[in-house]
Coordinates of C-alpha atoms in Angstrom, one line a residue:
Chain A
M1 CA -146.5 -138.2 113.9
V2 CA -149.0 -137.9 116.8
Q3 CA -147.2 -137.9 120.1
T4 CA -148.6 -138.2 123.6
D5 CA -148.8 -135.5 126.2
T6 CA -146.2 -137.5 128.2
Y7 CA -143.8 -137.4 125.2
Y8 CA -144.0 -133.6 125.0
M9 CA -143.6 -133.2 128.7
Q10 CA -140.5 -135.3 128.5
Q11 CA -139.3 -132.8 125.9
A12 CA -140.0 -130.0 128.3
L13 CA -138.1 -131.9 130.9
R14 CA -135.1 -132.1 128.6
E15 CA -135.3 -128.3 128.3
A16 CA -135.4 -128.0 132.1
Q17 CA -132.3 -130.2 132.3
K18 CA -130.5 -127.8 130.0
A19 CA -131.4 -125.0 132.4
F20 CA -130.2 -127.1 135.4
D21 CA -126.9 -127.8 133.6
A22 CA -126.4 -124.1 133.0
G23 CA -127.0 -123.1 136.6
E24 CA -130.5 -121.8 136.0
V25 CA -133.6 -122.7 138.0
P26 CA -134.6 -125.9 136.0
I27 CA -137.8 -125.1 134.2
G28 CA -138.4 -126.0 130.6
A29 CA -141.2 -125.7 128.1
V30 CA -142.2 -126.8 124.6
L31 CA -144.9 -125.3 122.4
V32 CA -146.7 -127.7 120.1
M33 CA -148.9 -127.0 117.2
Q34 CA -150.4 -129.7 114.9
D35 CA -148.2 -132.4 116.5
R36 CA -145.1 -130.4 115.9
I37 CA -142.8 -128.6 118.4
I38 CA -142.6 -125.1 117.1
A39 CA -140.7 -123.7 120.1
R40 CA -138.4 -125.1 122.9
A41 CA -137.2 -122.9 125.7
H42 CA -135.8 -123.0 129.2
N43 CA -135.4 -120.5 131.9
Q44 CA -132.5 -118.1 131.0
V45 CA -132.9 -115.4 133.7
E46 CA -129.2 -115.7 134.8
L47 CA -127.7 -115.9 131.3
L48 CA -129.7 -113.0 129.9
K49 CA -129.8 -111.1 133.2
D50 CA -133.5 -110.6 132.4
P51 CA -136.1 -111.4 135.1
T52 CA -138.7 -111.9 132.4
A53 CA -136.7 -114.7 130.6
H54 CA -138.9 -117.5 132.0
A55 CA -139.3 -120.6 129.8
E56 CA -143.0 -119.8 129.1
V57 CA -142.3 -116.2 128.0
L58 CA -139.4 -117.3 125.8
A59 CA -141.5 -120.1 124.2
I60 CA -144.4 -117.8 123.5
T61 CA -142.2 -115.1 122.0
A62 CA -140.4 -117.6 119.8
A63 CA -143.6 -119.3 118.7
C64 CA -145.3 -115.9 117.8
D65 CA -142.2 -114.8 116.0
Q66 CA -142.2 -118.0 114.0
M67 CA -145.9 -117.9 113.3
G68 CA -146.0 -114.2 112.6
A69 CA -149.1 -114.1 114.9
K70 CA -149.7 -112.6 118.3
Y71 CA -152.3 -115.3 119.2
L72 CA -151.7 -119.0 119.6
P73 CA -155.2 -120.5 119.9
D74 CA -154.2 -123.8 118.3
A75 CA -151.1 -124.4 120.3
T76 CA -150.4 -126.3 123.5
L77 CA -147.7 -125.3 126.0
Y78 CA -146.1 -128.0 128.0
V79 CA -144.2 -126.6 131.0
T80 CA -142.5 -128.4 133.8
L81 CA -143.8 -126.1 136.6
E82 CA -147.0 -124.3 137.4
P83 CA -146.7 -120.9 135.7
C84 CA -146.1 -117.8 137.8
L85 CA -148.3 -114.7 137.6
M86 CA -146.1 -113.2 134.9
C87 CA -146.2 -116.3 132.7
S88 CA -149.9 -116.8 133.4
G89 CA -150.5 -113.3 132.2
A90 CA -148.4 -113.9 129.1
L91 CA -150.4 -117.1 128.4
F92 CA -153.6 -115.1 128.8
W93 CA -152.6 -112.5 126.2
S94 CA -151.5 -115.2 123.8
K95 CA -154.9 -116.8 123.9
I96 CA -153.1 -120.2 123.9
G97 CA -155.4 -123.2 123.3
R98 CA -154.1 -125.5 126.0
I99 CA -151.7 -125.5 128.9
V100 CA -150.2 -128.7 130.4
F101 CA -148.0 -128.2 133.4
G102 CA -146.0 -130.6 135.6
A103 CA -145.4 -129.9 139.3
N104 CA -147.3 -127.4 141.4
D105 CA -145.5 -124.4 142.7
P106 CA -147.1 -123.3 146.0
G107 CA -144.5 -120.5 146.4
N108 CA -144.7 -118.7 143.1
G109 CA -147.4 -120.4 141.1
Y110 CA -150.4 -118.5 140.0
A111 CA -153.1 -120.6 141.6
Q112 CA -152.7 -119.4 145.2
K113 CA -152.4 -115.7 144.1
V114 CA -155.5 -115.1 141.9
K115 CA -159.2 -114.8 142.7
T116 CA -160.2 -116.5 139.5
S117 CA -158.5 -118.2 136.6
P118 CA -156.0 -115.9 135.0
F119 CA -156.2 -117.6 131.6
H120 CA -158.3 -116.9 128.6
P121 CA -161.8 -118.4 128.9
K122 CA -161.1 -120.7 125.9
T123 CA -157.8 -122.0 127.3
K124 CA -157.8 -125.6 128.5
L125 CA -155.7 -126.4 131.5
E126 CA -154.2 -129.6 133.0
G127 CA -151.7 -129.9 135.8
G128 CA -149.7 -132.7 137.4
L129 CA -148.2 -134.5 134.3
L130 CA -144.9 -136.1 135.3
A131 CA -145.1 -133.9 138.4
Q132 CA -142.6 -136.1 140.4
E133 CA -139.9 -135.9 137.7
C134 CA -140.5 -132.1 137.3
L135 CA -140.3 -131.5 141.0
A136 CA -137.3 -133.8 141.5
L137 CA -135.3 -131.6 139.1
M138 CA -136.2 -128.5 141.1
Q139 CA -135.4 -130.1 144.4
G140 CA -132.1 -131.4 143.1
F141 CA -131.2 -127.9 142.0
F142 CA -132.0 -126.1 145.2
K143 CA -130.4 -128.9 147.3
N144 CA -127.1 -128.4 145.3
R145 CA -127.2 -124.7 146.1
R146 CA -127.6 -125.0 149.8
Chain B
M1 CA -131.1 -82.7 137.4
V2 CA -133.8 -83.8 139.8
Q3 CA -137.2 -84.0 138.1
T4 CA -140.6 -84.5 139.5
D5 CA -142.8 -87.6 139.3
T6 CA -145.1 -85.5 137.0
Y7 CA -142.2 -84.8 134.6
Y8 CA -141.4 -88.5 134.3
M9 CA -145.1 -89.5 133.8
Q10 CA -145.2 -86.9 131.0
Q11 CA -142.3 -88.7 129.4
A12 CA -144.2 -92.0 129.8
L13 CA -147.2 -90.2 128.1
R14 CA -144.9 -89.2 125.2
E15 CA -144.1 -92.9 124.8
A16 CA -147.8 -93.8 125.0
Q17 CA -148.4 -91.2 122.2
K18 CA -145.8 -93.0 120.0
A19 CA -147.8 -96.2 120.5
F20 CA -151.0 -94.4 119.6
D21 CA -149.4 -93.0 116.4
A22 CA -148.3 -96.5 115.5
G23 CA -151.7 -98.0 115.9
E24 CA -150.8 -99.7 119.2
V25 CA -152.9 -99.6 122.4
P26 CA -151.4 -96.4 123.8
I27 CA -149.4 -97.3 126.9
G28 CA -146.0 -96.0 127.6
A29 CA -143.4 -96.4 130.3
V30 CA -140.1 -94.9 131.4
L31 CA -137.6 -96.4 133.9
V32 CA -135.7 -94.0 136.1
M33 CA -132.6 -94.5 138.2
Q34 CA -130.7 -91.8 140.0
D35 CA -132.7 -89.1 138.3
R36 CA -131.9 -90.5 134.9
I37 CA -134.2 -92.2 132.4
I38 CA -132.4 -95.5 131.6
A39 CA -135.2 -97.0 129.5
R40 CA -138.2 -95.8 127.5
A41 CA -140.7 -98.1 126.0
H42 CA -144.2 -98.3 124.5
N43 CA -146.5 -101.1 123.8
Q44 CA -145.3 -102.9 120.6
V45 CA -147.6 -106.0 120.5
E46 CA -148.8 -105.3 117.0
L47 CA -145.4 -104.3 115.5
L48 CA -143.6 -107.3 117.1
K49 CA -146.6 -109.7 116.9
D50 CA -145.6 -110.5 120.4
P51 CA -148.3 -110.6 123.1
T52 CA -145.6 -110.1 125.8
A53 CA -144.3 -106.8 124.3
H54 CA -146.1 -104.5 126.8
A55 CA -144.4 -101.2 127.7
E56 CA -143.4 -102.4 131.2
V57 CA -141.8 -105.7 130.0
L58 CA -139.9 -103.9 127.3
A59 CA -138.7 -101.3 129.8
I60 CA -137.6 -103.8 132.3
T61 CA -135.8 -105.9 129.8
A62 CA -134.0 -102.9 128.3
A63 CA -133.0 -101.6 131.7
C64 CA -131.7 -104.9 132.9
D65 CA -129.8 -105.3 129.7
Q66 CA -128.2 -101.8 130.2
M67 CA -127.4 -102.4 133.9
G68 CA -126.3 -106.0 133.4
A69 CA -128.4 -106.9 136.4
K70 CA -131.6 -108.9 136.8
Y71 CA -132.9 -106.8 139.8
L72 CA -133.8 -103.1 139.8
P73 CA -134.2 -102.2 143.4
D74 CA -133.1 -98.6 142.9
A75 CA -135.3 -97.9 139.9
T76 CA -138.7 -96.4 139.5
L77 CA -141.1 -97.4 136.7
Y78 CA -143.5 -94.8 135.5
V79 CA -146.3 -96.3 133.4
T80 CA -149.4 -94.7 132.0
L81 CA -151.8 -97.6 132.9
E82 CA -152.2 -99.9 135.9
P83 CA -150.1 -103.0 135.1
C84 CA -151.8 -106.2 133.9
L85 CA -151.0 -109.5 135.6
M86 CA -148.1 -110.3 133.3
C87 CA -146.5 -106.9 133.9
S88 CA -147.1 -107.1 137.6
G89 CA -145.4 -110.5 137.7
A90 CA -142.5 -109.1 135.7
L91 CA -142.2 -106.2 138.1
F92 CA -142.2 -108.6 141.0
W93 CA -139.4 -110.6 139.6
S94 CA -137.4 -107.4 138.9
K95 CA -137.7 -106.4 142.6
I96 CA -138.2 -102.8 141.3
G97 CA -137.9 -100.1 144.0
R98 CA -141.0 -98.1 143.1
I99 CA -143.9 -98.1 140.6
V100 CA -145.9 -95.1 139.7
F101 CA -148.8 -95.6 137.4
G102 CA -151.4 -93.3 135.8
A103 CA -154.9 -94.5 135.1
N104 CA -156.6 -97.5 136.6
D105 CA -157.5 -100.4 134.3
P106 CA -160.6 -102.2 135.8
G107 CA -160.6 -104.6 132.8
N108 CA -157.1 -105.9 132.7
G109 CA -155.3 -104.3 135.7
Y110 CA -153.9 -106.5 138.4
A111 CA -155.8 -105.0 141.3
Q112 CA -159.1 -106.8 140.8
K113 CA -157.5 -110.1 139.9
V114 CA -155.2 -110.9 142.8
K115 CA -155.8 -111.8 146.4
T116 CA -152.9 -109.8 147.8
S117 CA -150.3 -107.4 146.3
P118 CA -148.4 -109.1 143.5
F119 CA -145.4 -106.9 143.9
H120 CA -142.2 -107.5 145.9
P121 CA -142.7 -106.6 149.6
K122 CA -140.1 -103.8 149.3
T123 CA -141.7 -102.2 146.2
K124 CA -143.4 -98.9 146.8
L125 CA -146.5 -98.3 144.8
E126 CA -148.5 -95.2 143.7
G127 CA -151.4 -94.9 141.3
G128 CA -153.4 -92.1 139.8
L129 CA -150.7 -89.7 138.5
L130 CA -151.9 -87.7 135.5
A131 CA -154.7 -90.3 135.4
Q132 CA -157.0 -88.2 133.2
E133 CA -154.4 -87.6 130.5
C134 CA -153.4 -91.3 130.5
L135 CA -157.1 -92.4 130.3
A136 CA -157.9 -89.8 127.6
L137 CA -155.3 -91.3 125.3
M138 CA -156.8 -94.8 125.8
Q139 CA -160.3 -93.6 125.2
G140 CA -159.3 -91.7 122.1
F141 CA -157.7 -94.8 120.8
F142 CA -160.6 -97.1 121.3
K143 CA -163.1 -94.5 120.1
N144 CA -161.1 -94.2 116.8
R145 CA -161.3 -98.0 116.3
R146 CA -165.1 -98.3 116.7

């Protein structure tokens, strides 16, 4: 069944909510190929005590494992927050077909840190989908911790 | 026993040679804490079919797993090649104490891609150690594949 970008971002938000509930910075991602979610992931830095365990990295690794391929040119990653430099680099190496992210991240997002796009030339990019919902989850998390 | 930076970079080169022998782009890393190597890793992108399986990421993940900590402020990473954006981001999140790399990587290294240092403000950085040996391994690898 063909779903909309909004539907898949809502699924990414569900992943982010799982992170929130687990005391992790609430960022979630789903990876979609041929109208099917092939990987779901949320930030697990605290659980795994692994600074590389961001939602995007976990989703890429899981999807590549499932596909038996190191490139994902036909996949779309939906992620609730603008990727950081690490995740942007991981997405570059994966040659992912398309990235759709939710809220901007002026603090740690890639956009303000790089001279030119960090992604593969063939990767399509879209930001701002359900940005308010994605941001509200982050703000709720950090408000709770103050 | 206190060893020199050169010794540890030679150990990173041994890891890079393992990658070379396995048909992987020959990049190796060791992670040192209190004069002890706590993680050794080499590029395993092909073996794992995982675009995130760079030597640095594998070394950070292994070291954090061993330490049960998500930060490595007292560790030094020795890596044979200038880190890419992904690995630079991973090193940022790890708050690693010091990075020593071998050869520059004008193609995929972080330096030409970022506006300012991608590393944590407290991270010390040094490049160019055994650069010729590190580069020779890379050149030998790509020459063999032409």
